[in-house]
XYZ file of C-alpha atoms in Angstrom:
347
model
C -11.930 -30.740 -25.965
C -10.861 -31.750 -22.468
C -7.379 -30.332 -23.126
C -8.982 -26.989 -24.187
C -11.158 -26.841 -20.998
C -8.034 -27.669 -18.800
C -6.106 -24.990 -20.562
C -8.944 -22.610 -20.069
C -9.090 -23.358 -16.301
C -5.405 -22.996 -15.895
C -5.443 -19.682 -17.656
C -8.186 -18.462 -15.334
C -6.311 -19.641 -12.390
C -3.211 -17.745 -13.504
C -5.245 -14.633 -14.021
C -6.894 -14.879 -10.521
C -3.343 -15.288 -9.069
C -2.052 -12.225 -10.922
C -5.222 -10.307 -9.920
C -4.772 -11.328 -6.267
C -1.080 -10.251 -6.441
C -1.755 -6.868 -8.092
C -4.557 -6.023 -5.528
C -2.305 -7.115 -2.647
C 0.511 -4.698 -3.907
C -2.035 -1.886 -4.502
C -3.520 -2.266 -1.076
C 0.111 -2.397 0.614
C 0.306 0.084 3.492
C 3.306 2.013 5.051
C 2.119 0.844 8.301
C 4.118 -2.413 7.631
C 7.385 -0.402 8.251
C 6.315 -0.178 11.935
C 7.126 -3.987 12.101
C 10.719 -3.535 10.990
C 11.150 -0.364 13.095
C 10.141 -2.247 16.264
C 12.225 -5.339 15.647
C 15.282 -3.122 14.961
C 15.086 -1.160 18.181
C 14.616 -4.320 20.111
C 17.832 -5.821 18.463
C 19.770 -2.680 19.570
C 18.478 -2.900 23.128
C 19.271 -6.649 23.427
C 22.856 -6.087 22.210
C 23.451 -3.177 24.729
C 21.932 -4.709 27.759
C 24.174 -4.336 30.824
C 22.650 -7.653 32.204
C 23.732 -9.921 29.367
C 22.335 -13.571 29.482
C 23.653 -16.478 27.476
C 22.698 -16.014 23.832
C 21.397 -12.402 24.120
C 23.850 -11.106 21.473
C 22.856 -13.941 19.094
C 19.196 -13.146 19.565
C 19.958 -9.491 18.898
C 21.868 -10.411 15.802
C 19.038 -12.634 14.559
C 16.575 -9.829 15.146
C 18.895 -7.495 13.277
C 19.007 -9.743 10.230
C 15.123 -10.208 10.486
C 14.869 -6.339 10.523
C 16.990 -6.089 7.310
C 15.041 -8.760 5.455
C 11.626 -7.417 6.417
C 12.771 -3.796 5.728
C 14.155 -4.768 2.330
C 11.019 -6.738 1.401
C 8.603 -4.120 2.406
C 10.544 -1.433 0.654
C 10.550 -3.449 -2.571
C 6.854 -4.167 -2.393
C 6.192 -0.386 -1.850
C 8.452 0.666 -4.668
C 6.488 -1.761 -6.878
C 3.324 -0.157 -5.626
C 4.783 3.323 -6.603
C 5.753 2.080 -10.112
C 2.500 0.099 -10.830
C -0.104 2.264 -9.095
C 1.274 5.821 -8.911
C -2.188 7.496 -8.721
C -3.177 5.332 -5.930
C -0.024 6.245 -3.998
C -0.472 9.882 -4.684
C -4.062 9.756 -3.555
C -3.246 7.937 -0.327
C -0.328 10.169 0.567
C -2.383 13.314 0.089
C -5.598 12.219 1.805
C -4.508 9.790 4.556
C -2.279 11.422 7.175
C -1.257 8.060 8.871
C -0.256 6.523 5.543
C 1.931 9.546 4.858
C 3.522 9.808 8.261
C 4.337 6.130 8.453
C 6.697 6.742 5.502
C 9.088 8.336 7.950
C 9.518 4.866 9.475
C 11.785 4.178 6.469
C 14.408 6.597 7.864
C 13.864 5.417 11.568
C 14.305 1.788 10.525
C 17.235 2.552 8.337
C 18.779 4.350 11.339
C 18.444 1.386 13.825
C 20.025 -0.990 11.166
C 23.014 1.291 11.009
C 23.174 1.285 14.834
C 23.754 -2.461 14.782
C 26.289 -2.083 11.882
C 28.370 0.018 14.198
C 27.738 -1.991 17.372
C 28.077 -5.590 15.873
C 30.265 -5.331 12.661
C 32.781 -2.738 13.866
C 33.292 -4.796 17.066
C 33.609 -8.082 15.300
C 35.419 -7.153 12.038
C 37.194 -3.961 12.719
C 37.137 -0.142 12.055
C 36.413 -0.601 8.310
C 32.849 -1.437 9.260
C 32.628 1.553 11.390
C 33.335 3.552 8.282
C 30.538 1.775 6.466
C 28.251 2.737 9.280
C 29.500 6.304 9.020
C 28.839 6.521 5.277
C 25.385 4.879 5.536
C 24.428 7.305 8.312
C 25.366 10.281 6.184
C 22.812 8.958 3.593
C 20.292 8.518 6.515
C 20.822 11.967 7.604
C 19.800 13.395 4.329
C 16.708 11.168 4.308
C 15.843 12.344 7.861
C 16.152 15.986 6.721
C 13.748 15.309 3.784
C 11.341 13.409 5.972
C 11.135 15.892 8.916
C 10.593 18.795 6.476
C 8.781 17.213 3.569
C 6.131 15.033 5.274
C 4.784 17.964 7.519
C 4.711 20.237 4.533
C 2.491 17.671 2.551
C -0.080 17.107 5.313
C -0.110 20.909 6.134
C -0.915 21.511 2.511
C -3.205 18.599 1.557
C -4.741 16.847 4.769
C -4.318 18.997 7.743
C -5.783 17.224 10.623
C -6.843 20.207 12.817
C -6.026 20.614 16.521
C -9.171 18.917 17.645
C -8.525 15.638 15.842
C -4.833 15.569 15.371
C -3.537 11.945 15.491
C -0.430 10.931 17.405
C 0.933 9.615 14.228
C 2.174 13.053 13.273
C 5.033 12.513 15.690
C 6.647 9.799 13.506
C 8.556 12.434 11.245
C 10.222 14.111 14.245
C 10.996 10.700 15.633
C 13.081 9.907 12.412
C 15.119 13.017 12.912
C 15.768 12.276 16.591
C 16.595 8.629 15.763
C 19.143 9.818 13.150
C 20.566 12.109 15.836
C 20.932 9.231 18.229
C 22.483 7.097 15.451
C 25.067 9.821 14.977
C 26.044 9.393 18.557
C 26.142 5.571 18.440
C 28.069 5.515 15.204
C 30.699 7.835 16.678
C 30.846 6.094 19.969
C 31.003 2.560 18.646
C 32.349 2.969 15.173
C 36.053 3.344 16.110
C 36.285 6.467 14.048
C 38.903 9.270 14.041
C 38.068 12.583 15.779
C 38.219 14.329 12.380
C 35.495 11.966 11.202
C 33.447 12.222 14.328
C 33.171 15.972 14.835
C 30.934 16.822 11.848
C 28.568 13.913 12.680
C 28.310 14.996 16.322
C 27.436 18.552 15.334
C 24.923 17.354 12.778
C 23.423 15.144 15.346
C 22.730 18.096 17.662
C 21.201 19.961 14.740
C 18.826 17.017 13.956
C 18.082 16.676 17.700
C 17.130 20.356 17.893
C 14.789 20.135 14.913
C 13.135 16.910 15.998
C 12.901 17.607 19.662
C 11.355 21.094 19.165
C 8.954 19.760 16.560
C 7.867 16.776 18.777
C 7.413 19.119 21.827
C 5.236 21.421 19.858
C 3.022 18.583 18.506
C 2.787 16.910 21.949
C 1.535 20.304 23.267
C -1.012 20.406 20.532
C -2.064 16.864 21.453
C -2.455 17.827 25.094
C -4.681 20.697 24.086
C -6.877 18.242 22.029
C -7.183 16.120 25.298
C -8.015 19.196 27.355
C -10.765 20.227 24.846
C -12.315 16.840 25.109
C -10.795 15.087 22.050
C -10.333 11.924 23.871
C -8.854 9.084 21.537
C -11.161 6.362 20.356
C -10.392 2.617 19.930
C -9.060 3.172 16.409
C -6.400 5.360 17.779
C -5.638 3.321 20.990
C -2.345 1.870 19.940
C -1.150 4.961 18.200
C -1.209 6.842 21.498
C 2.013 5.061 22.463
C 3.797 7.080 19.689
C 3.833 9.981 22.168
C 6.445 8.084 24.069
C 8.750 7.621 20.965
C 10.255 11.013 20.448
C 10.930 11.440 24.297
C 12.645 8.063 24.594
C 14.791 8.575 21.434
C 15.605 12.191 22.479
C 16.883 10.941 25.789
C 19.110 8.527 24.001
C 20.424 11.087 21.592
C 21.115 13.548 24.416
C 23.208 11.043 26.259
C 25.141 9.306 23.427
C 26.096 12.597 21.763
C 27.467 13.960 25.008
C 29.397 10.634 25.630
C 30.673 10.652 22.045
C 32.437 13.965 22.601
C 33.673 13.482 26.142
C 33.998 9.898 27.110
C 37.553 8.304 27.615
C 38.794 7.115 24.307
C 36.182 9.302 22.522
C 37.492 12.915 23.437
C 36.667 14.315 20.077
C 36.261 17.870 21.340
C 39.467 17.731 23.333
C 41.512 16.664 20.237
C 40.447 19.821 18.544
C 40.307 22.273 21.574
C 39.546 25.391 19.512
C 37.250 28.252 20.101
C 34.730 28.238 22.955
C 32.533 25.231 22.071
C 34.830 22.671 20.624
C 36.924 22.218 23.712
C 37.621 19.670 26.428
C 35.855 21.764 29.041
C 32.694 22.175 26.817
C 32.652 18.498 26.188
C 32.447 17.725 29.816
C 29.613 20.189 30.258
C 27.757 18.542 27.213
C 28.224 15.178 28.816
C 26.834 16.212 32.082
C 23.965 18.284 30.629
C 23.186 15.503 28.260
C 22.691 13.089 31.145
C 20.584 15.538 33.125
C 18.356 16.391 30.137
C 18.159 12.780 29.104
C 16.844 11.941 32.709
C 14.257 14.724 32.576
C 13.116 13.650 28.979
C 12.946 10.098 29.988
C 10.734 10.998 33.000
C 8.258 12.783 30.785
C 8.360 9.780 28.385
C 7.553 7.482 31.319
C 4.564 9.683 32.243
C 3.153 9.328 28.654
C 3.779 5.581 28.828
C 1.901 5.244 32.019
C -0.931 7.459 30.545
C -0.965 5.207 27.431
C -1.214 2.026 29.542
C -4.103 3.504 31.458
C -5.813 4.319 28.211
C -5.145 0.805 26.967
C -6.658 -0.721 30.088
C -9.791 1.587 29.843
C -10.599 1.237 26.104
C -8.981 -2.065 25.424
C -10.573 -4.036 28.317
C -13.462 -2.205 29.850
C -14.928 0.138 27.389
C -17.679 -1.378 25.165
C -16.445 -4.937 25.034
C -12.774 -4.115 24.692
C -10.473 -4.617 21.711
C -11.122 -7.805 19.675
C -9.588 -7.097 16.352
C -5.890 -7.149 15.320
C -4.575 -4.040 13.586
C -1.209 -3.226 12.125
C -1.153 -0.098 14.239
C -0.601 -2.302 17.319
C 3.110 -2.459 16.054
C 3.441 1.191 16.800
C 3.663 0.236 20.601
C 6.948 -1.713 20.238
C 9.326 1.157 19.200
C 8.366 3.578 21.983
C 8.382 1.027 24.720
C 11.808 -0.395 23.735
C 13.091 3.176 22.878
C 12.368 4.384 26.297
C 14.058 1.303 27.735
C 17.106 1.963 25.477
C 17.386 5.507 27.024
C 17.583 4.025 30.435
C 20.499 1.760 29.439
C 22.304 4.729 27.903
């Protein structure tokens, strides 16, 4: 009798554990990808610091490995959610605009992981790893095109936010395209690739930059109109306001590294072709100079939004109605824009 009761209790315990596990998977959110996105960009910045300190590259490498592990884990859990609860996933992605837009962080995180493959592995183990980064980046380019076109289409169709309540999270899809553009430049600059391999990636990088930058600029304009019309963000949207900095910081990086990839000493991709009016040595020098100028201007506007977001944090987070007292995953949205803007300064 006692054995039967013990078996019954153990069976109930297993059922509760399974129930808890299934519920955790069903409630898993795409906001978790913001964690990997933030740690990945921090690893890139630490590795590229002009003022290296003892152990900075080791810390950057540890952060990179951490990013790979968390990104892989979160991706597997979300894939399990898609397989086990497809109706829940469909419902969330067609009704919750933030859940949908945070999916674009998959492409963004993949991009910053590829950055480190080019920066770390190609430097330590030779050009073959530069080719690995090159192939991975072409895969990410395809993902970025799908994200920057597909996600806006879905929220336009199923959950349009309206101009008076548009959340800053809608900037995440263009950020993925701009980050992929910056990755094109970093892979070409650090991957030790031939000019023949670099040229199509540089051109594709400019295409992605054009799409993402124009899209982000339009959405920022809409958000400004929301603020002008009295649509001031509330506490729930406090941390997401930093996302306005993200596309500007990454665009500044992309403008600079794409120009450097085509014209810098040892990377004179355009000069090696020297055909037509665009793919020439003179055009590459112009692109490098214009990229630096436009990068500076874009960085300045990003810095303005950063200061505005800090003022908003001080106002809503400290003084307004008791301040912020609860932790939210959306707080991780602050790390990528902050660090991305700093990376553009390094570039």
